[in-house]
Short mmCIF file of C-alpha atoms in Angstrom, two decimals:
data_model
loop_
_atom_site.label_atom_id
_atom_site.label_comp_id
_atom_site.label_asym_id
_atom_site.label_seq_id
_atom_site.Cartn_x
_atom_site.Cartn_y
_atom_site.Cartn_z
CA UNK G 1 -7.07 -35.08 31.04
CA UNK G 2 -7.94 -37.46 34.86
CA UNK G 3 -8.09 -40.92 35.16
CA UNK G 4 -11.96 -40.40 35.11
CA UNK G 5 -11.32 -38.90 31.75
CA UNK G 6 -9.45 -41.47 30.01
CA UNK G 7 -12.08 -44.19 31.34
CA UNK G 8 -14.79 -42.06 29.52
CA UNK G 9 -13.05 -41.40 26.28
CA UNK G 10 -12.62 -45.43 26.30
CA UNK G 11 -15.54 -46.38 27.19
CA UNK G 12 -17.62 -44.09 23.91
CA UNK G 13 -17.95 -45.98 21.09
CA UNK G 14 -16.75 -45.43 17.52
CA UNK G 15 -17.72 -43.89 14.73
CA UNK G 16 -19.06 -45.48 11.92
CA UNK G 17 -16.33 -46.84 9.08
CA UNK G 18 -17.32 -44.34 6.18
CA UNK G 19 -18.51 -47.26 3.10
CA UNK G 20 -16.10 -45.08 0.63
CA UNK G 21 -13.67 -47.93 -0.58
CA UNK G 22 -10.75 -45.52 -1.20
CA UNK G 23 -10.99 -43.94 2.92
CA UNK G 24 -10.33 -45.51 5.53
CA UNK G 25 -6.63 -43.72 6.85
CA UNK G 26 -6.85 -40.77 9.03
CA UNK G 27 -4.55 -38.59 6.66
CA UNK G 28 -2.52 -35.86 8.55
CA UNK G 29 -2.30 -32.28 7.57
CA UNK G 30 -2.41 -28.35 8.68
CA UNK G 31 -3.97 -25.23 8.21
CA UNK G 32 -1.81 -22.76 5.95
CA UNK G 33 -3.70 -20.09 8.91
CA UNK G 34 -1.19 -22.06 11.14
CA UNK G 35 0.92 -19.47 9.99
CA UNK G 36 -0.46 -16.15 8.40
CA UNK G 37 3.25 -14.29 8.37
CA UNK G 38 4.37 -17.13 6.18
CA UNK G 39 4.47 -16.90 2.07
CA UNK G 40 2.90 -19.67 0.91
CA UNK G 41 5.94 -20.82 -0.11
CA UNK G 42 7.44 -21.03 2.92
CA UNK G 43 4.60 -22.37 4.65
CA UNK G 44 4.14 -25.55 1.75
CA UNK G 45 8.33 -26.34 1.98
CA UNK G 46 7.63 -26.87 6.00
CA UNK G 47 4.42 -28.59 5.90
CA UNK G 48 6.35 -31.16 3.47
CA UNK G 49 9.71 -30.89 5.60
CA UNK G 50 7.45 -31.85 8.49
CA UNK G 51 5.63 -35.10 6.42
CA UNK G 52 2.70 -33.67 6.56
CA UNK G 53 0.46 -35.20 3.22
CA UNK G 54 -2.65 -32.41 3.06
CA UNK G 55 -2.70 -28.74 3.75
CA UNK G 56 -5.66 -26.56 4.02
CA UNK G 57 -5.29 -23.35 2.33
CA UNK G 58 -6.72 -20.32 3.92
CA UNK G 59 -8.42 -17.54 2.13
CA UNK G 60 -7.95 -14.67 4.27
CA UNK G 61 -3.74 -14.40 3.43
CA UNK G 62 -2.57 -17.04 1.48
CA UNK G 63 -5.12 -17.92 -1.49
CA UNK G 64 -7.96 -15.08 -1.43
CA UNK G 65 -10.57 -15.88 -4.15
CA UNK G 66 -10.46 -12.51 -5.41
CA UNK G 67 -6.89 -13.05 -7.38
CA UNK G 68 -6.90 -16.23 -9.11
CA UNK G 69 -3.54 -16.06 -10.02
CA UNK G 70 -2.22 -15.82 -6.59
CA UNK G 71 -4.54 -19.45 -6.36
CA UNK G 72 -2.67 -20.57 -9.02
CA UNK G 73 0.78 -19.68 -7.52
CA UNK G 74 -0.88 -21.74 -4.99
CA UNK G 75 -1.77 -24.50 -6.03
CA UNK G 76 1.57 -24.77 -8.34
CA UNK G 77 3.44 -24.36 -4.43
CA UNK G 78 1.54 -27.31 -2.99
CA UNK G 79 1.84 -29.50 -6.33
CA UNK G 80 5.86 -29.02 -5.99
CA UNK G 81 6.18 -29.97 -2.64
CA UNK G 82 3.48 -33.36 -2.61
CA UNK G 83 1.22 -31.81 -0.77
CA UNK G 84 -2.32 -32.59 -1.67
CA UNK G 85 -5.31 -29.45 -0.56
CA UNK G 86 -7.41 -31.32 0.83
CA UNK G 87 -9.62 -27.94 2.00
CA UNK G 88 -9.93 -24.50 0.66
CA UNK G 89 -10.17 -22.22 3.84
CA UNK G 90 -12.42 -19.50 2.95
CA UNK G 91 -14.38 -17.10 5.44
CA UNK G 92 -17.48 -17.29 3.33
CA UNK G 93 -20.54 -16.86 6.55
CA UNK G 94 -23.37 -17.62 4.76
CA UNK G 95 -25.08 -14.75 5.15
CA UNK G 96 -27.38 -12.30 2.28
CA UNK G 97 -24.59 -10.11 2.26
CA UNK G 98 -22.32 -12.16 1.22
CA UNK G 99 -24.06 -14.75 -0.76
CA UNK G 100 -23.21 -13.35 -4.59
CA UNK G 101 -19.66 -13.87 -3.62
CA UNK G 102 -19.74 -17.50 -3.25
CA UNK G 103 -19.44 -18.42 -7.00
CA UNK G 104 -15.77 -16.75 -6.59
CA UNK G 105 -15.35 -18.59 -3.65
CA UNK G 106 -16.18 -22.00 -5.71
CA UNK G 107 -13.67 -21.19 -8.54
CA UNK G 108 -11.22 -20.65 -6.13
CA UNK G 109 -11.36 -24.04 -4.48
CA UNK G 110 -11.26 -25.57 -8.26
CA UNK G 111 -8.45 -24.03 -8.19
CA UNK G 112 -6.23 -25.39 -5.87
CA UNK G 113 -7.34 -28.85 -6.78
CA UNK G 114 -9.76 -28.38 -3.47
CA UNK G 115 -12.12 -30.95 -3.06
CA UNK G 116 -13.84 -28.92 -0.09
CA UNK G 117 -15.09 -25.96 1.31
CA UNK G 118 -14.78 -24.80 4.61
CA UNK G 119 -17.41 -22.20 5.50
CA UNK G 120 -18.75 -20.36 8.52
CA UNK G 121 -22.36 -20.82 9.65
CA UNK G 122 -23.66 -17.38 9.59
CA UNK G 123 -22.26 -14.52 12.21
CA UNK G 124 -24.52 -15.37 14.96
CA UNK G 125 -24.57 -18.12 17.70
CA UNK G 126 -27.19 -20.17 17.82
CA UNK G 127 -28.41 -19.51 21.53
CA UNK G 128 -28.75 -15.62 20.08
CA UNK G 129 -29.98 -16.06 16.30
CA UNK G 130 -33.31 -15.30 15.73
CA UNK G 131 -35.64 -17.73 13.51
CA UNK G 132 -35.75 -15.58 10.76
CA UNK G 133 -31.59 -15.17 10.82
CA UNK G 134 -31.29 -19.35 10.94
CA UNK G 135 -33.62 -19.51 8.38
CA UNK G 136 -31.59 -16.75 6.41
CA UNK G 137 -28.50 -18.64 7.11
CA UNK G 138 -30.20 -22.54 6.07
CA UNK G 139 -31.12 -20.72 2.88
CA UNK G 140 -27.59 -19.49 1.77
CA UNK G 141 -25.57 -22.57 2.97
CA UNK G 142 -28.52 -24.41 0.89
CA UNK G 143 -27.60 -22.57 -2.09
CA UNK G 144 -24.17 -22.29 -1.57
CA UNK G 145 -24.28 -26.36 -1.77
CA UNK G 146 -25.86 -25.86 -4.73
CA UNK G 147 -23.20 -24.26 -6.17
CA UNK G 148 -20.50 -26.30 -4.69
CA UNK G 149 -22.07 -29.30 -6.01
CA UNK G 150 -22.12 -27.63 -9.70
CA UNK G 151 -18.64 -27.25 -9.00
CA UNK G 152 -17.89 -31.00 -7.53
CA UNK G 153 -16.91 -30.09 -4.38
CA UNK G 154 -18.36 -30.75 -0.62
CA UNK G 155 -19.31 -27.71 1.71
CA UNK G 156 -18.56 -27.58 5.68
CA UNK G 157 -18.87 -25.65 7.98
CA UNK G 158 -16.44 -25.10 10.94
CA UNK G 159 -17.66 -26.01 14.27
CA UNK G 160 -17.14 -23.13 15.69
CA UNK G 161 -18.74 -20.78 18.96
CA UNK G 162 -20.62 -17.08 17.25
CA UNK G 163 -22.18 -19.44 14.86
CA UNK G 164 -25.61 -22.05 13.98
CA UNK G 165 -22.39 -24.57 14.81
CA UNK G 166 -21.56 -23.85 17.99
CA UNK G 167 -22.97 -26.94 19.82
CA UNK G 168 -23.33 -30.50 18.42
CA UNK G 169 -27.02 -30.04 18.48
CA UNK G 170 -27.80 -26.74 16.68
CA UNK G 171 -24.79 -28.30 14.26
CA UNK G 172 -26.93 -31.28 13.66
CA UNK G 173 -30.50 -29.44 13.62
CA UNK G 174 -28.35 -27.21 10.34
CA UNK G 175 -27.31 -30.12 8.85
CA UNK G 176 -30.23 -31.61 8.23
CA UNK G 177 -32.15 -28.29 7.58
CA UNK G 178 -29.35 -27.27 4.55
CA UNK G 179 -30.42 -31.27 3.54
CA UNK G 180 -27.77 -31.48 1.29
CA UNK G 181 -25.98 -34.45 0.65
CA UNK G 182 -22.42 -33.14 0.06
CA UNK G 183 -22.81 -30.95 3.60
CA UNK G 184 -20.76 -32.14 6.34
CA UNK G 185 -18.84 -30.46 9.01
CA UNK G 186 -15.57 -30.12 10.48
CA UNK G 187 -15.02 -30.52 14.36
CA UNK G 188 -12.74 -29.57 17.03
CA UNK G 189 -12.55 -29.55 20.88
CA UNK G 190 -15.01 -26.44 22.33
CA UNK G 191 -13.27 -24.21 23.78
CA UNK G 192 -13.08 -25.07 27.57
CA UNK G 193 -14.85 -28.33 27.89
CA UNK G 194 -14.04 -31.20 29.55
CA UNK G 195 -12.36 -34.01 27.34
CA UNK G 196 -15.35 -36.77 28.33
CA UNK G 197 -17.97 -34.36 26.99
CA UNK G 198 -15.97 -32.95 23.74
CA UNK G 199 -15.87 -36.49 22.95
CA UNK G 200 -19.24 -37.52 23.70
CA UNK G 201 -20.70 -34.14 20.96
CA UNK G 202 -17.76 -35.82 18.08
CA UNK G 203 -19.59 -39.21 18.63
CA UNK G 204 -23.16 -37.77 18.21
CA UNK G 205 -21.84 -36.06 14.88
CA UNK G 206 -21.15 -39.81 13.54
CA UNK G 207 -20.24 -40.20 10.31
CA UNK G 208 -21.14 -36.12 9.64
CA UNK G 209 -17.58 -35.33 9.96
CA UNK G 210 -15.53 -34.48 7.71
CA UNK G 211 -12.29 -33.23 9.09
CA UNK G 212 -10.93 -32.26 12.30
CA UNK G 213 -9.27 -28.99 13.26
CA UNK G 214 -6.40 -30.32 16.17
CA UNK G 215 -4.87 -27.83 18.19
CA UNK G 216 -3.97 -27.89 21.89
CA UNK G 217 -6.02 -24.79 24.07
CA UNK G 218 -6.67 -25.23 27.82
CA UNK G 219 -7.89 -22.41 29.56
CA UNK G 220 -9.53 -20.15 26.97
CA UNK G 221 -7.24 -19.90 23.71
CA UNK G 222 -3.84 -20.08 25.78
CA UNK G 223 -1.96 -22.58 23.16
CA UNK G 224 -0.37 -25.09 24.71
CA UNK G 225 2.08 -28.25 23.00
CA UNK G 226 -0.15 -30.72 21.40
CA UNK G 227 1.34 -33.41 23.79
CA UNK G 228 -0.53 -31.82 27.34
CA UNK G 229 -3.98 -32.77 25.14
CA UNK G 230 -2.72 -35.90 24.34
CA UNK G 231 -4.97 -37.70 26.04
CA UNK G 232 -7.62 -36.16 23.71
CA UNK G 233 -6.46 -36.35 20.47
CA UNK G 234 -5.75 -40.52 21.05
CA UNK G 235 -9.48 -40.51 22.07
CA UNK G 236 -10.55 -38.24 19.43
CA UNK G 237 -8.63 -39.91 16.43
CA UNK G 238 -9.24 -43.38 17.47
CA UNK G 239 -13.24 -42.88 17.60
CA UNK G 240 -12.36 -41.64 13.73
CA UNK G 241 -10.38 -44.27 12.67
CA UNK G 242 -11.14 -45.91 9.52
CA UNK G 243 -13.38 -42.93 8.30
CA UNK G 244 -10.47 -41.36 5.93
CA UNK G 245 -10.70 -37.73 7.51
CA UNK G 246 -8.52 -35.43 7.66
CA UNK G 247 -6.57 -34.38 11.47
CA UNK G 248 -5.04 -30.85 10.30
CA UNK G 249 -2.96 -29.03 12.95
CA UNK G 250 -4.28 -25.54 13.40
CA UNK G 251 -2.37 -22.99 15.43
CA UNK G 252 1.00 -23.94 17.52
CA UNK G 253 2.16 -22.35 20.91
CA UNK G 254 3.70 -18.80 19.92
CA UNK G 255 2.93 -18.88 16.42
CA UNK G 256 6.24 -20.60 15.80
CA UNK G 257 7.22 -22.37 12.81
CA UNK G 258 9.93 -23.90 14.66
CA UNK G 259 7.57 -26.35 16.45
CA UNK G 260 5.70 -27.42 13.55
CA UNK G 261 8.04 -30.85 13.80
CA UNK G 262 7.52 -31.85 16.86
CA UNK G 263 3.48 -31.04 16.81
CA UNK G 264 3.18 -33.22 13.83
CA UNK G 265 5.14 -35.91 15.89
CA UNK G 266 2.40 -35.91 18.33
CA UNK G 267 -0.12 -35.84 16.33
CA UNK G 268 1.74 -38.98 13.62
CA UNK G 269 1.59 -40.65 17.58
CA UNK G 270 -1.95 -40.05 18.69
CA UNK G 271 -3.30 -41.05 14.97
CA UNK G 272 -1.73 -44.07 15.19
#
């Protein structure tokens, strides 16, 4: 981060604090997909040993929605290590072809004790999606939000390229179109976006952000130590302070479990 970028980040306004009485402190955790190759018990042990509080269990390997016994076992693993499951990292893409599968996703989240389901806003970027495709994704998200609410769950699309939440403007529009109180969004720094621009987007999303995926990529998806973009994360977590969001490590250099403690310490210092 340049000195000019550092000043720009410092000048950004802080996000409005949440009014919920039990929120405030940023809770640190990780996404289990960080170590897809490890069994769930090993992921939980390493997360707890590193001093993390919460975990987002991924549906792709560790907690598939169609395997309730596996999901229950993952819940037991979390509990035994004192970890709270803050979200269920599903890969539900809110398309007509996948809509019938969402009830199973919601049930898996309940089994995990997760209050939130991470979803994807369709399978096409906002600049390429046709109007009918966007309407279908909105409809599917609205129905998923209704099912999630019936299960006491929040829904949050990942802030990610190739979906309708690939830009701040499209994300805000999508959340407005869905119009559900239990739908907010994740945030992560867009790939190859300068720090000050990424942080300005975070400010614009405001209290719609429920959690952030933390990583240090530059350029492209080149995975650097978190310390190499420490200024970005100090600024981002400063903007989110007092909102009770979760800061979740997602991917580390070389997918190497041996660097987790180092990355967590950098994250802890960034969070203050």
